Coordinates of C-alpha atoms and ligand atoms in Angstrom, one line a residue:
M1 CA 77.7 107.9 128.2
A2 CA 75.6 109.4 125.5
V3 CA 76.9 107.6 121.7
R4 CA 77.1 110.0 118.9
R5 CA 77.1 108.7 115.3
I6 CA 77.3 110.7 111.7
G7 CA 76.2 109.1 109.0
L8 CA 77.5 110.9 105.3
D9 CA 75.1 110.5 102.6
I10 CA 76.7 110.9 99.2
G11 CA 73.7 111.1 96.1
A12 CA 73.9 111.7 92.8
T13 CA 72.6 115.5 93.3
E14 CA 73.6 116.3 96.8
V15 CA 75.3 115.2 100.5
R16 CA 73.5 114.8 103.4
V17 CA 74.7 114.4 106.7
A18 CA 72.6 112.9 109.9
E19 CA 73.9 112.9 113.4
V20 CA 72.3 110.6 115.8
E21 CA 72.3 110.6 119.7
F22 CA 72.0 107.1 121.7
S23 CA 71.4 107.6 125.3
G24 CA 70.7 104.8 128.2
K25 CA 70.4 101.5 127.1
S26 CA 69.6 102.4 123.6
T27 CA 72.3 100.8 121.1
P28 CA 72.6 101.7 117.7
A29 CA 72.1 97.9 116.9
T30 CA 68.5 97.8 118.5
G31 CA 67.4 100.9 120.1
S32 CA 66.0 104.4 118.5
G33 CA 67.9 107.8 118.5
T34 CA 67.7 111.2 118.4
L35 CA 68.6 112.6 115.1
I36 CA 70.6 116.2 116.8
G37 CA 72.2 117.2 113.6
F38 CA 71.0 117.8 110.0
A39 CA 72.9 119.3 106.8
A40 CA 72.3 118.8 103.2
E41 CA 74.7 120.7 100.6
K42 CA 73.9 120.6 96.3
L43 CA 76.3 119.0 94.6
P44 CA 77.2 120.1 90.9
R45 CA 75.8 117.8 88.0
G46 CA 77.9 114.9 87.1
T47 CA 80.1 114.5 90.4
V48 CA 78.8 111.7 91.3
Q49 CA 77.4 109.3 88.9
A50 CA 75.2 106.2 89.4
G51 CA 76.9 105.8 92.9
E52 CA 80.3 106.3 91.5
I53 CA 82.2 110.0 92.3
V54 CA 83.5 111.2 89.2
D55 CA 84.7 114.5 90.8
V56 CA 86.8 113.8 94.1
T57 CA 87.3 117.7 94.7
A58 CA 83.9 119.0 93.8
V59 CA 82.3 116.5 96.6
G60 CA 85.1 117.3 99.0
T61 CA 84.2 120.8 99.0
A62 CA 80.2 120.1 99.2
I63 CA 80.7 118.2 102.2
K64 CA 83.0 120.6 103.8
K65 CA 80.6 123.5 103.2
A66 CA 77.8 121.1 104.7
F67 CA 79.9 120.7 108.2
A68 CA 80.9 124.7 108.1
G69 CA 77.3 125.7 108.2
S70 CA 76.3 123.3 111.6
S71 CA 78.2 122.1 114.6
F72 CA 78.6 118.6 114.2
S73 CA 80.3 117.4 116.9
S74 CA 83.3 115.0 115.5
K75 CA 84.7 114.7 112.5
E76 CA 84.4 110.4 112.3
V77 CA 81.5 110.0 110.1
H78 CA 80.1 106.1 108.6
I79 CA 79.9 106.4 105.0
G80 CA 78.0 104.0 102.5
V81 CA 78.6 102.9 98.8
G82 CA 75.7 101.5 96.4
S83 CA 76.6 101.6 92.9
A84 CA 75.5 98.8 90.3
G85 CA 79.5 97.4 90.6
V86 CA 79.0 96.2 94.0
V87 CA 77.8 92.9 94.1
V88 CA 75.3 91.6 97.0
R89 CA 74.7 88.1 96.9
E90 CA 73.2 85.7 99.5
I91 CA 75.4 82.5 99.9
D92 CA 75.7 79.9 102.3
L93 CA 79.5 79.2 103.8
P94 CA 80.8 76.4 106.5
E95 CA 80.2 78.3 110.2
L96 CA 83.5 79.2 111.2
P97 CA 84.7 82.4 114.2
M98 CA 84.0 85.6 112.1
N99 CA 87.5 87.0 111.8
Q100 CA 88.6 83.3 110.4
L101 CA 85.4 83.7 108.0
R102 CA 86.8 86.7 106.8
T103 CA 90.5 85.6 106.5
S104 CA 89.1 83.0 104.2
L105 CA 86.3 84.9 102.0
P106 CA 88.8 85.2 99.0
F107 CA 89.4 81.8 98.7
Q108 CA 85.5 80.8 99.5
V109 CA 84.0 83.3 97.0
Q110 CA 86.0 83.9 93.9
E111 CA 84.1 82.1 91.4
L112 CA 80.8 84.2 92.4
L113 CA 82.3 87.0 91.8
P114 CA 82.7 89.2 88.4
M115 CA 85.7 90.6 89.5
S116 CA 89.4 89.6 91.1
T117 CA 89.2 89.0 94.6
D118 CA 92.2 91.4 94.8
E119 CA 90.5 94.3 93.1
A120 CA 87.3 93.9 96.0
L121 CA 86.8 94.5 99.7
L122 CA 85.2 91.5 100.7
D123 CA 82.4 91.3 103.6
F124 CA 80.1 88.5 104.7
F125 CA 77.0 89.5 107.0
P126 CA 75.6 86.6 108.5
T127 CA 71.8 86.3 108.6
A128 CA 70.8 82.6 110.0
E129 CA 72.3 79.1 110.7
R130 CA 71.1 76.0 109.3
E131 CA 72.3 72.4 109.3
G132 CA 74.4 71.8 106.3
E133 CA 74.8 67.4 105.2
S134 CA 78.2 67.3 107.3
T135 CA 78.7 70.9 109.0
K136 CA 77.0 73.5 110.0
L137 CA 76.4 76.8 107.9
L138 CA 76.0 80.2 108.0
R139 CA 73.7 82.0 105.7
G140 CA 74.3 85.3 105.0
M141 CA 75.0 88.3 102.6
L142 CA 78.6 88.4 100.5
V143 CA 79.2 92.1 99.6
A144 CA 82.5 92.4 97.2
A145 CA 82.6 96.4 96.5
P146 CA 85.5 97.4 94.0
K147 CA 88.3 98.9 95.6
A148 CA 88.3 101.9 93.6
T149 CA 85.1 102.8 94.1
V150 CA 85.7 103.0 98.1
S151 CA 89.0 104.9 97.8
Q152 CA 86.8 107.5 95.7
H153 CA 84.8 107.9 98.7
I154 CA 87.5 107.8 101.3
L155 CA 89.7 110.6 99.0
A156 CA 86.4 112.7 99.2
I157 CA 85.8 112.4 102.9
E158 CA 89.5 113.1 103.7
N159 CA 89.9 115.9 101.5
A160 CA 87.0 117.2 103.1
G161 CA 89.0 116.6 106.3
L162 CA 86.9 114.3 107.8
R163 CA 87.5 110.8 108.9
P164 CA 85.4 107.7 108.0
V165 CA 85.6 105.3 110.8
M166 CA 82.8 102.6 108.7
V167 CA 82.1 102.1 105.1
D168 CA 78.7 100.2 105.0
L169 CA 76.6 99.4 102.4
N170 CA 73.9 101.9 101.2
A171 CA 71.6 99.0 101.1
F172 CA 71.8 98.1 104.4
A173 CA 71.5 101.4 105.8
L174 CA 68.2 102.0 104.1
M175 CA 66.4 98.9 105.4
R176 CA 68.1 99.7 109.2
A177 CA 66.3 103.3 109.5
Q178 CA 63.2 102.3 108.2
M179 CA 63.0 98.7 110.4
T180 CA 60.2 98.3 112.5
D181 CA 58.6 96.1 115.1
E182 CA 55.8 95.7 112.5
L183 CA 57.6 95.9 109.0
R184 CA 60.0 93.2 111.0
S185 CA 57.5 90.4 111.2
K186 CA 56.8 90.9 107.2
I187 CA 58.5 90.1 104.3
V188 CA 59.2 93.5 102.8
A189 CA 61.4 95.5 99.8
F190 CA 62.3 98.6 100.5
V191 CA 62.9 100.2 97.2
D192 CA 64.5 103.6 97.1
I193 CA 64.8 105.6 94.1
G194 CA 67.4 107.9 93.9
A195 CA 68.9 110.3 90.8
R196 CA 70.6 107.7 88.7
V197 CA 70.7 104.3 91.3
T198 CA 67.7 102.3 92.3
T199 CA 68.3 100.1 95.6
V200 CA 66.2 97.4 96.4
I201 CA 66.6 95.4 99.6
I202 CA 64.0 92.9 100.4
A203 CA 64.2 92.0 104.1
N204 CA 62.6 89.0 105.8
G205 CA 62.1 89.0 109.9
G206 CA 64.3 92.1 109.8
M207 CA 67.2 90.4 107.8
P208 CA 68.6 90.7 104.9
R209 CA 67.9 88.4 101.9
L210 CA 68.3 90.3 98.4
V211 CA 69.6 93.4 97.6
R212 CA 69.5 94.8 93.6
I213 CA 71.5 97.9 92.7
L214 CA 70.1 99.3 89.6
P215 CA 71.6 101.8 87.7
N216 CA 68.4 103.8 86.8
G217 CA 66.5 106.6 88.6
G218 CA 65.1 109.7 88.5
Q219 CA 67.5 111.7 86.3
D220 CA 66.7 109.1 83.3
V221 CA 63.3 110.4 83.5
T222 CA 64.0 114.2 84.0
D223 CA 66.9 113.1 80.7
A224 CA 63.9 111.8 78.5
V225 CA 61.6 114.7 78.9
A226 CA 64.9 116.8 77.9
T227 CA 64.9 115.3 75.1
A228 CA 61.6 114.5 74.1
L229 CA 60.6 118.5 74.2
R230 CA 63.9 119.6 73.4
I231 CA 64.6 121.8 76.6
S232 CA 67.1 121.7 79.1
A233 CA 67.8 119.0 81.9
Q234 CA 66.8 121.7 84.6
E235 CA 63.7 122.7 82.7
A236 CA 63.1 118.7 82.5
D237 CA 62.9 118.4 86.0
D238 CA 60.4 121.1 86.6
V239 CA 58.6 120.0 83.8
K240 CA 58.3 116.3 84.8
R241 CA 57.7 117.1 88.6
N242 CA 53.9 118.2 87.5
M243 CA 53.2 115.2 85.3
S244 CA 51.4 112.4 86.5
I245 CA 52.1 108.5 84.9
G246 CA 49.1 108.0 82.9
A247 CA 47.3 111.4 82.8
Q248 CA 46.0 113.1 80.1
V249 CA 47.8 116.2 79.1
H250 CA 48.2 119.2 76.7
P251 CA 49.3 118.4 73.1
D252 CA 52.3 120.3 73.0
F253 CA 53.1 118.1 76.3
Q254 CA 52.1 114.4 75.2
A255 CA 55.6 113.5 73.8
G256 CA 57.1 114.6 77.4
Q257 CA 54.1 112.7 78.7
D258 CA 54.8 109.4 76.7
A259 CA 58.2 109.8 77.8
V260 CA 57.9 109.7 81.6
T261 CA 55.9 107.0 81.1
A262 CA 58.3 104.9 79.1
T263 CA 61.1 105.4 80.9
S264 CA 59.1 104.9 84.7
R265 CA 57.8 101.7 83.0
S266 CA 61.2 100.5 82.4
L267 CA 62.4 101.2 86.0
F268 CA 59.5 99.4 87.1
D269 CA 60.0 96.7 85.3
S270 CA 63.7 96.1 86.6
I271 CA 62.5 96.7 90.2
R272 CA 59.8 93.9 89.5
N273 CA 62.2 91.2 88.1
T274 CA 63.8 91.5 91.5
F275 CA 60.1 90.3 93.1
V276 CA 60.1 87.9 90.8
Y277 CA 63.7 86.4 90.7
Y278 CA 63.0 86.6 94.5
S279 CA 59.8 85.0 94.5
G280 CA 61.6 82.4 92.3
N281 CA 64.0 81.7 94.6
N282 CA 62.5 81.3 97.6
P283 CA 59.0 79.7 96.8
G284 CA 56.1 80.6 99.3
E285 CA 58.3 83.7 100.5
Q286 CA 55.6 86.3 99.5
I287 CA 56.0 89.9 99.7
A288 CA 53.7 91.1 101.9
Q289 CA 54.7 94.9 101.2
V290 CA 57.0 97.5 99.3
V291 CA 58.2 100.8 100.8
I292 CA 59.2 103.4 98.4
T293 CA 61.6 106.3 99.2
G294 CA 64.0 108.1 97.2
G295 CA 63.4 111.8 95.2
G296 CA 62.3 109.6 92.4
S297 CA 59.6 107.7 94.0
H298 CA 57.9 111.1 94.3
L299 CA 56.9 111.3 90.3
P300 CA 52.9 111.8 90.6
G301 CA 51.6 108.6 90.0
L302 CA 54.1 106.8 90.2
G303 CA 53.2 104.4 93.9
Q304 CA 49.6 103.9 92.2
F305 CA 51.4 102.7 89.1
I306 CA 53.6 100.5 91.2
A307 CA 50.5 99.3 93.6
S308 CA 48.2 98.5 90.4
S309 CA 50.9 96.8 88.1
I310 CA 52.1 94.1 90.6
R311 CA 49.1 94.3 93.2
L312 CA 50.8 94.7 96.3
S313 CA 50.6 97.2 98.9
V314 CA 53.0 99.8 98.5
S315 CA 53.5 103.0 101.2
Y316 CA 56.0 105.5 101.4
G317 CA 59.3 105.2 103.9
N318 CA 59.3 107.0 107.1
S319 CA 63.3 108.1 107.7
F320 CA 62.7 108.9 111.2
A321 CA 61.2 105.7 112.1
R322 CA 63.7 105.1 114.4
V323 CA 64.9 108.8 115.7
T324 CA 63.0 111.7 117.6
I325 CA 64.0 114.8 115.8
G326 CA 65.9 117.3 118.3
K327 CA 65.1 120.4 119.4
K328 CA 67.9 122.2 117.3
V329 CA 67.7 120.6 114.0
P330 CA 65.6 123.2 111.9
R331 CA 62.3 121.9 111.2
E332 CA 62.4 123.4 107.3
L333 CA 65.1 121.6 106.6
L334 CA 63.3 118.3 107.1
T335 CA 60.0 119.5 105.9
G336 CA 59.1 117.2 102.8
R337 CA 61.9 114.8 103.0
E338 CA 60.1 112.0 105.4
A339 CA 60.8 109.7 102.9
Q340 CA 64.1 111.4 101.4
L341 CA 66.6 110.4 104.1
P342 CA 67.0 107.1 105.2
L343 CA 70.1 106.8 104.1
P344 CA 71.9 109.4 106.1
I345 CA 70.0 108.0 109.3
G346 CA 70.6 104.5 108.7
L347 CA 74.3 105.0 108.2
A348 CA 74.6 106.8 111.9
F349 CA 73.0 103.5 113.0
G350 CA 75.3 101.5 111.5
E351 CA 77.7 99.5 114.0
A352 CA 81.6 98.3 112.5
S353 CA 81.6 95.0 113.4
Ligands
ATP401 N1 58.8 115.8 93.6 C1 59.2 115.3 92.6 N2 58.6 114.5 91.6 C2 59.6 113.8 90.6 N3 60.4 113.7 90.7 C3 61.5 114.4 92.1 C4 60.8 115.0 92.8 N4 61.2 115.5 93.8 C5 62.9 114.7 93.6 N5 62.3 114.4 92.5 C6 63.6 113.5 91.6 O1 64.4 113.0 92.9 C7 65.8 113.0 92.2 C8 66.8 113.1 93.0 O2 66.5 111.8 94.3 P1 67.5 111.6 95.7 O3 67.7 112.9 96.3 O4 66.8 110.8 96.3 O5 68.5 111.1 94.4 P2 70.2 111.1 95.1 O6 70.3 110.3 96.5 O7 70.8 112.6 95.0 O8 71.0 110.3 93.9 P3 70.9 109.2 94.0 O9 70.7 108.1 95.0 O10 70.7 108.6 92.5 O11 72.9 108.7 94.1 C9 66.0 113.7 90.5 O12 66.3 112.9 89.6 C10 64.9 114.2 91.1 O13 64.1 115.0 89.6
MG402 MG1 70.6 108.7 96.6

């Protein structure tokens, strides 16, 4: 029996839904699938801010519309969270059966968290085993998501008449959708530059090692251009798409150009800091490649700017690395979005544990 899974990405600019079918021996964990459904619906500005749902009703309505216009085969969806309030840290814990380990998490990790464990949903994803001084240790990623963030997501889904079956971490989904055998053999930094959130996930051997969720993105560039040129955000969004970092521009646009360069540089500095932090904590582990996705990554000149500043190979990600595109999915919906859909597709690849 073919297994079908629906991933739902709630971004600041739109909701995106992807349905993936896994048939034969292919499983979501290791195999590839077929993208059999896709829909996107724009969100009014301000309804989602930096990964937090502000207006549950508006988001619910957009999701409902996305589902109404397409024939998805179920109402069960995999969703993800990834605001700056979500804490993700690599930790070592004494090896225990997973269910016992999960129950013991609140006691083991309280001092590592900026919030009370009562206010967070905690999970742990083992990535490696190692010998400790007296016991075996499990190395893995601790995820602590504020309950308030998760419940807003669940409310929006329920408002749309759907049922969430899995709440994932967006960063894991990003990595999962793009992980090929070639990338699995390297240390890779996946960087998704959205409108209000930039997500960095560094993977070694296909396993996550560092996740950072930064509260900046393409919208900050737009807002800076709007202020500098005294134009609306809508106009500024169009203007910036025609600007290239570091290029010569007409004097009338110089202030806008300077705003693009300054905001991109500050975003880039935050991204680079995560790379420096990783190298500092993992001596000898060199990041070999940077893979960029998200609408914000399309800012003309950004790829070259990052590559020349950090002297690493930078490429655009491929959201469809693990799927073939089904015949019923209208191609025009996907054109130009190769580097913009790793989230909904990666969420569909998620396996509840
Ligand atoms: N061609 C382009 N050039 C420059 N910027 C672009 C381009 N296309 C999209 N963007 C910018 O990308 C951003 C939207 O990116 P994306 O669709 O990945 O965000 P999102 O997933 O909706 O939001 P978030 O991930 O922050 O919740 C906007 O700021 C938009 O201005
Ligand atoms: Mg996004």
